[in-house]
Amino acid sequence: MFDLKDLYQEVIIDHSRRPRHFGKLADSNREAEGFNPLCGDRLVVALIVEDGLVRDVAFEGVGCAISTASASMMTDMVVGKAESEARALFRQFQELVTRKAPPTADELAAIEKLAALTGVRAFPARVKCATLAWHTLAAALDEQHEAVKTE
Ligand code: ZN
């Protein structure tokens, strides 16, 4: 039988082993650093933002499988999007992993591959791993120069 949990697991493993958009970004004009002391995840998100559009994005750092997979999926999803769309996606994802009510099928469909990460809902400490890249992205968009900390 088709098991959604197994599929989600595979997506996470794939992104953590072969992270997309990993490395330095030449000519980036926004950058922020994020740190999750609880797990030890640390990453830098770099962006090229032009005319309100995320033209390119990359990340570097070390972290657990969840934080790396989350950063990889995030970069895949925000590249080419308007800054406002990227922020909206962050809010949506954040809400689905932190609120009490489980996500509906429509909500999961709306966040595409990020749905694979919504299983962290059951593990509050892992929520920080899964959202670190997004907090760091938001800080980069806000041109915040102090490192983001999840604690
Ligand atoms: Zn972690």
Coordinates of N, CA and C and ligand atoms in Angstrom, one line a residue:
M1 N 0.8 -1.2 0.0 CA 0.0 0.0 0.0 C 0.9 1.2 0.0
F2 N 0.4 2.3 -0.7 CA 1.1 3.5 -0.7 C 1.1 4.2 0.6
D3 N 2.3 4.5 1.1 CA 2.4 5.1 2.4 C 3.0 6.4 2.3
L4 N 2.2 7.4 2.7 CA 2.7 8.8 2.6 C 3.9 9.1 3.5
K5 N 3.9 8.5 4.6 CA 5.0 8.7 5.6 C 6.3 8.3 5.0
D6 N 6.3 7.1 4.3 CA 7.5 6.6 3.7 C 8.0 7.6 2.6
L7 N 7.0 8.1 1.8 CA 7.4 9.0 0.7 C 8.0 10.2 1.3
Y8 N 7.4 10.8 2.3 CA 7.9 12.0 3.0 C 9.3 11.7 3.5
Q9 N 9.5 10.6 4.1 CA 10.9 10.2 4.6 C 11.9 10.2 3.5
E10 N 11.5 9.7 2.3 CA 12.4 9.6 1.2 C 12.8 11.0 0.7
V11 N 11.8 11.9 0.6 CA 12.0 13.2 0.2 C 13.1 13.9 1.1
I12 N 12.9 13.7 2.4 CA 13.8 14.3 3.4 C 15.2 13.8 3.2
I13 N 15.3 12.5 3.1 CA 16.6 11.8 3.0 C 17.3 12.3 1.7
D14 N 16.5 12.3 0.6 CA 17.1 12.8 -0.7 C 17.7 14.2 -0.6
H15 N 16.9 15.1 0.0 CA 17.3 16.5 0.1 C 18.5 16.7 1.1
S16 N 18.5 15.9 2.1 CA 19.6 16.0 3.1 C 20.9 15.4 2.6
R17 N 20.8 14.4 1.7 CA 22.0 13.8 1.1 C 22.5 14.6 -0.1
R18 N 21.6 15.1 -0.8 CA 22.0 15.9 -2.0 C 21.3 17.3 -2.0
P19 N 21.8 18.1 -1.1 CA 21.1 19.4 -0.9 C 21.2 20.2 -2.2
R20 N 20.1 20.8 -2.6 CA 20.1 21.7 -3.8 C 20.6 23.1 -3.4
H21 N 21.1 23.8 -4.4 CA 21.5 25.2 -4.1 C 22.5 25.3 -3.0
F22 N 23.3 24.3 -2.8 CA 24.3 24.3 -1.7 C 25.6 24.9 -2.1
G23 N 26.1 25.9 -1.4 CA 27.4 26.5 -1.7 C 27.3 28.0 -1.7
K24 N 28.3 28.6 -2.2 CA 28.4 30.1 -2.2 C 27.6 30.7 -3.4
L25 N 27.2 31.9 -3.3 CA 26.5 32.6 -4.3 C 27.3 33.8 -4.7
A26 N 27.9 33.8 -5.9 CA 28.6 35.0 -6.3 C 27.6 36.1 -6.6
D27 N 28.0 37.3 -6.2 CA 27.2 38.5 -6.4 C 25.9 38.5 -5.6
S28 N 25.9 37.8 -4.5 CA 24.7 37.9 -3.6 C 24.6 39.3 -3.0
N29 N 23.3 39.8 -2.9 CA 23.2 41.1 -2.3 C 22.4 41.1 -1.0
R30 N 22.0 39.9 -0.5 CA 21.4 39.8 0.8 C 22.0 38.5 1.4
E31 N 22.2 38.6 2.7 CA 22.8 37.4 3.4 C 22.4 37.4 4.9
A32 N 22.2 36.3 5.4 CA 22.0 36.2 6.9 C 22.5 34.9 7.4
E33 N 22.7 34.8 8.7 CA 23.2 33.6 9.3 C 22.2 33.2 10.3
G34 N 22.0 31.9 10.4 CA 21.0 31.3 11.4 C 21.7 30.2 12.2
F35 N 21.3 30.2 13.5 CA 21.8 29.2 14.4 C 20.7 28.6 15.3
N36 N 20.8 27.3 15.4 CA 19.8 26.6 16.3 C 20.6 25.9 17.3
P37 N 20.8 26.6 18.5 CA 21.7 26.0 19.5 C 21.3 24.7 20.1
L38 N 20.0 24.5 20.0 CA 19.4 23.3 20.6 C 19.9 22.0 19.9
C39 N 20.1 22.1 18.6 CA 20.6 21.0 17.8 C 22.0 21.2 17.2
G40 N 22.4 22.4 17.1 CA 23.7 22.7 16.6 C 23.7 23.0 15.1
D41 N 22.5 23.2 14.5 CA 22.4 23.6 13.1 C 22.9 25.0 12.9
R42 N 23.7 25.2 11.9 CA 24.2 26.6 11.6 C 24.2 26.7 10.1
L43 N 23.6 27.8 9.6 CA 23.6 28.0 8.2 C 23.6 29.4 7.8
V44 N 24.1 29.7 6.5 CA 24.1 31.0 6.0 C 23.2 30.9 4.7
V45 N 22.3 31.8 4.6 CA 21.5 31.9 3.4 C 21.9 33.2 2.6
A46 N 22.2 33.0 1.3 CA 22.6 34.2 0.5 C 21.6 34.3 -0.6
L47 N 21.3 35.5 -1.0 CA 20.2 35.7 -2.0 C 20.7 36.8 -3.0
I48 N 20.1 36.7 -4.2 CA 20.2 37.8 -5.1 C 18.8 38.3 -5.3
V49 N 18.5 39.5 -4.8 CA 17.1 40.0 -4.9 C 17.2 41.2 -5.8
E50 N 16.3 41.2 -6.8 CA 16.3 42.3 -7.8 C 14.8 42.6 -8.1
D51 N 14.4 43.9 -8.0 CA 13.1 44.3 -8.3 C 12.0 43.5 -7.5
G52 N 12.3 43.2 -6.3 CA 11.4 42.4 -5.4 C 11.3 41.0 -5.8
L53 N 12.2 40.5 -6.6 CA 12.2 39.1 -7.0 C 13.4 38.3 -6.5
V54 N 13.2 37.1 -6.0 CA 14.4 36.3 -5.6 C 15.0 35.7 -6.8
R55 N 16.0 36.3 -7.4 CA 16.6 35.8 -8.6 C 17.4 34.5 -8.4
D56 N 18.1 34.5 -7.3 CA 18.9 33.2 -7.0 C 19.1 33.1 -5.5
V57 N 19.4 31.9 -5.0 CA 19.5 31.7 -3.6 C 20.5 30.5 -3.4
A58 N 21.2 30.6 -2.3 CA 22.1 29.4 -2.0 C 22.2 29.4 -0.5
F59 N 22.6 28.2 0.0 CA 22.9 28.1 1.5 C 24.1 27.3 1.7
E60 N 24.7 27.5 2.8 CA 25.9 26.8 3.3 C 25.7 26.5 4.8
G61 N 26.4 25.5 5.2 CA 26.4 25.3 6.7 C 26.4 23.8 7.0
V62 N 26.3 23.6 8.3 CA 26.2 22.2 8.8 C 25.0 22.1 9.7
G63 N 24.4 20.9 9.6 CA 23.2 20.7 10.4 C 22.7 19.3 10.3
C64 N 21.6 19.0 11.0 CA 21.1 17.7 11.0 C 20.3 17.5 9.7
A65 N 19.9 16.3 9.4 CA 19.2 16.0 8.2 C 18.0 16.8 8.0
I66 N 17.2 17.1 9.0 CA 16.0 17.9 8.9 C 16.3 19.4 8.5
S67 N 17.3 20.0 9.1 CA 17.6 21.4 8.8 C 18.2 21.5 7.4
T68 N 19.0 20.5 7.0 CA 19.6 20.5 5.7 C 18.5 20.3 4.6
A69 N 17.7 19.3 4.8 CA 16.6 19.1 3.9 C 15.7 20.3 3.8
S70 N 15.4 20.9 4.9 CA 14.5 22.0 4.9 C 15.1 23.2 4.1
A71 N 16.4 23.4 4.3 CA 17.1 24.5 3.6 C 17.1 24.2 2.1
S72 N 17.4 23.0 1.8 CA 17.4 22.6 0.4 C 16.1 22.8 -0.3
M73 N 15.0 22.3 0.3 CA 13.6 22.5 -0.2 C 13.3 23.9 -0.3
M74 N 13.7 24.7 0.7 CA 13.3 26.1 0.7 C 14.0 26.8 -0.5
T75 N 15.2 26.5 -0.8 CA 15.9 27.2 -1.9 C 15.3 26.8 -3.2
D76 N 14.9 25.5 -3.3 CA 14.2 25.1 -4.5 C 12.9 25.8 -4.7
M77 N 12.2 26.1 -3.6 CA 10.9 26.7 -3.8 C 10.8 28.2 -3.9
V78 N 11.8 28.9 -3.4 CA 11.7 30.4 -3.4 C 12.4 31.0 -4.6
V79 N 13.3 30.2 -5.3 CA 14.0 30.8 -6.4 C 13.0 31.2 -7.5
G80 N 13.1 32.4 -8.0 CA 12.2 32.9 -9.0 C 10.9 33.5 -8.4
K81 N 10.7 33.4 -7.1 CA 9.5 33.9 -6.6 C 9.6 35.4 -6.1
A82 N 8.5 36.1 -6.0 CA 8.6 37.4 -5.5 C 8.9 37.3 -4.0
E83 N 9.5 38.4 -3.5 CA 9.9 38.4 -2.1 C 8.7 38.2 -1.2
S84 N 7.5 38.8 -1.6 CA 6.3 38.7 -0.8 C 5.8 37.2 -0.9
E85 N 5.9 36.5 -2.0 CA 5.5 35.1 -2.1 C 6.4 34.3 -1.2
A86 N 7.7 34.5 -1.2 CA 8.6 33.7 -0.3 C 8.2 33.9 1.1
R87 N 7.9 35.2 1.5 CA 7.5 35.4 2.9 C 6.2 34.8 3.3
A88 N 5.3 34.8 2.3 CA 4.0 34.1 2.5 C 4.1 32.6 2.7
L89 N 5.0 32.0 1.9 CA 5.2 30.6 2.0 C 5.8 30.3 3.4
F90 N 6.7 31.1 3.9 CA 7.3 30.9 5.2 C 6.2 30.9 6.3
R91 N 5.3 32.0 6.2 CA 4.3 32.1 7.2 C 3.4 30.9 7.2
Q92 N 3.0 30.4 6.0 CA 2.2 29.2 5.8 C 2.8 28.0 6.4
F93 N 4.1 27.8 6.1 CA 4.8 26.6 6.6 C 4.9 26.6 8.1
Q94 N 5.3 27.8 8.6 CA 5.5 28.0 10.0 C 4.1 27.7 10.8
E95 N 3.0 28.2 10.2 CA 1.8 28.0 10.8 C 1.4 26.5 10.9
L96 N 1.7 25.8 9.8 CA 1.3 24.4 9.7 C 2.1 23.5 10.7
V97 N 3.4 23.9 11.0 CA 4.2 23.1 11.9 C 4.0 23.5 13.3
T98 N 3.4 24.6 13.6 CA 3.3 25.1 15.0 C 1.9 25.1 15.6
R99 N 0.9 25.2 14.7 CA -0.5 25.2 15.3 C -0.9 23.8 15.7
K100 N -2.0 23.8 16.6 CA -2.5 22.6 17.1 C -3.2 21.7 16.1
A101 N -4.0 22.3 15.3 CA -4.8 21.5 14.3 C -3.9 21.0 13.2
P102 N -4.1 19.7 12.9 CA -3.2 19.2 11.8 C -3.6 19.8 10.5
P103 N -2.6 19.8 9.5 CA -2.8 20.4 8.2 C -3.9 19.6 7.4
T104 N -4.7 20.3 6.7 CA -5.7 19.7 5.8 C -5.0 19.2 4.5
A105 N -5.6 18.4 3.8 CA -5.0 17.9 2.5 C -4.8 19.1 1.6
D106 N -5.7 20.0 1.5 CA -5.5 21.2 0.7 C -4.3 22.0 1.1
E107 N -4.1 22.2 2.4 CA -3.0 22.9 2.9 C -1.7 22.3 2.6
L108 N -1.7 20.9 2.7 CA -0.4 20.2 2.3 C -0.1 20.3 0.9
A109 N -1.2 20.3 0.0 CA -1.0 20.4 -1.4 C -0.4 21.8 -1.7
A110 N -0.9 22.8 -1.0 CA -0.4 24.2 -1.3 C 1.0 24.4 -1.0
I111 N 1.6 23.7 0.0 CA 3.0 23.9 0.3 C 3.9 22.9 -0.5
E112 N 3.3 22.2 -1.4 CA 4.1 21.2 -2.2 C 5.0 20.4 -1.4
K113 N 6.3 20.3 -1.8 CA 7.3 19.3 -1.2 C 7.5 19.6 0.3
L114 N 7.2 20.9 0.7 CA 7.4 21.2 2.1 C 6.5 20.3 3.0
A115 N 5.5 19.8 2.4 CA 4.6 18.9 3.2 C 5.3 17.7 3.8
A116 N 6.4 17.3 3.2 CA 7.2 16.2 3.7 C 7.8 16.6 5.1
L117 N 7.9 17.9 5.4 CA 8.5 18.3 6.7 C 7.5 18.5 7.8
T118 N 6.2 18.4 7.5 CA 5.2 18.7 8.5 C 5.1 17.7 9.6
G119 N 5.7 16.5 9.4 CA 5.8 15.5 10.4 C 6.5 16.0 11.7
V120 N 7.3 17.1 11.6 CA 8.0 17.6 12.7 C 7.1 18.2 13.8
R121 N 5.8 18.4 13.4 CA 4.8 19.0 14.3 C 4.8 18.2 15.6
A122 N 5.0 16.9 15.5 CA 4.9 16.1 16.7 C 6.2 16.3 17.6
F123 N 7.2 16.9 17.1 CA 8.5 17.0 17.8 C 8.9 18.5 17.9
P124 N 8.5 19.2 18.9 CA 8.8 20.7 19.0 C 10.2 21.0 18.8
A125 N 11.2 20.2 19.3 CA 12.6 20.5 19.1 C 13.0 20.5 17.6
R126 N 12.3 19.6 16.8 CA 12.6 19.4 15.4 C 12.0 20.5 14.6
V127 N 10.9 21.2 15.2 CA 10.3 22.3 14.5 C 11.4 23.4 14.2
K128 N 12.2 23.6 15.2 CA 13.3 24.6 15.1 C 14.3 24.2 14.0
C129 N 14.6 22.9 13.9 CA 15.4 22.5 12.8 C 14.8 22.8 11.4
A130 N 13.5 22.5 11.3 CA 12.8 22.6 10.1 C 12.5 24.0 9.7
T131 N 12.5 25.0 10.6 CA 12.2 26.4 10.3 C 13.4 27.3 10.3
L132 N 14.5 26.7 10.7 CA 15.7 27.6 10.8 C 16.1 28.3 9.5
A133 N 16.1 27.5 8.4 CA 16.4 28.1 7.1 C 15.4 29.2 6.7
W134 N 14.2 29.0 7.1 CA 13.1 30.0 6.7 C 13.3 31.3 7.6
H135 N 13.6 31.1 8.8 CA 13.9 32.3 9.7 C 15.1 33.1 9.1
T136 N 16.1 32.3 8.7 CA 17.3 32.9 8.1 C 17.0 33.6 6.8
L137 N 16.2 33.0 6.0 CA 15.8 33.6 4.7 C 15.1 35.0 5.0
A138 N 14.1 35.0 6.0 CA 13.4 36.2 6.3 C 14.4 37.3 6.8
A139 N 15.4 36.9 7.6 CA 16.4 37.8 8.1 C 17.2 38.4 6.9
A140 N 17.5 37.6 6.0 CA 18.2 38.0 4.8 C 17.4 39.0 4.0
L141 N 16.1 38.7 3.8 CA 15.2 39.6 3.1 C 15.0 40.9 3.9
D142 N 15.0 40.9 5.2 CA 14.9 42.1 6.0 C 16.2 42.8 6.1
E143 N 17.3 42.3 5.6 CA 18.6 42.9 5.7 C 19.0 43.0 7.2
Q144 N 18.7 42.0 7.9 CA 19.1 42.0 9.3 C 20.5 41.4 9.4
H145 N 21.4 42.1 10.1 CA 22.8 41.7 10.1 C 23.2 40.9 11.3
E146 N 22.3 40.8 12.3 CA 22.6 40.0 13.5 C 22.2 38.6 13.2
A147 N 22.9 37.6 13.6 CA 22.6 36.2 13.3 C 21.2 35.9 14.0
V148 N 20.4 35.0 13.3 CA 19.2 34.6 13.9 C 19.4 33.4 14.8
K149 N 18.7 33.4 15.9 CA 18.9 32.3 16.8 C 17.5 31.8 17.1
T150 N 17.3 30.5 17.1 CA 16.0 29.9 17.4 C 15.7 29.9 18.9
E151 N 16.7 30.1 19.7 CA 16.4 30.1 21.2 C 16.4 31.5 21.7
Ligands
ZN1 ZN 18.6 20.1 13.7

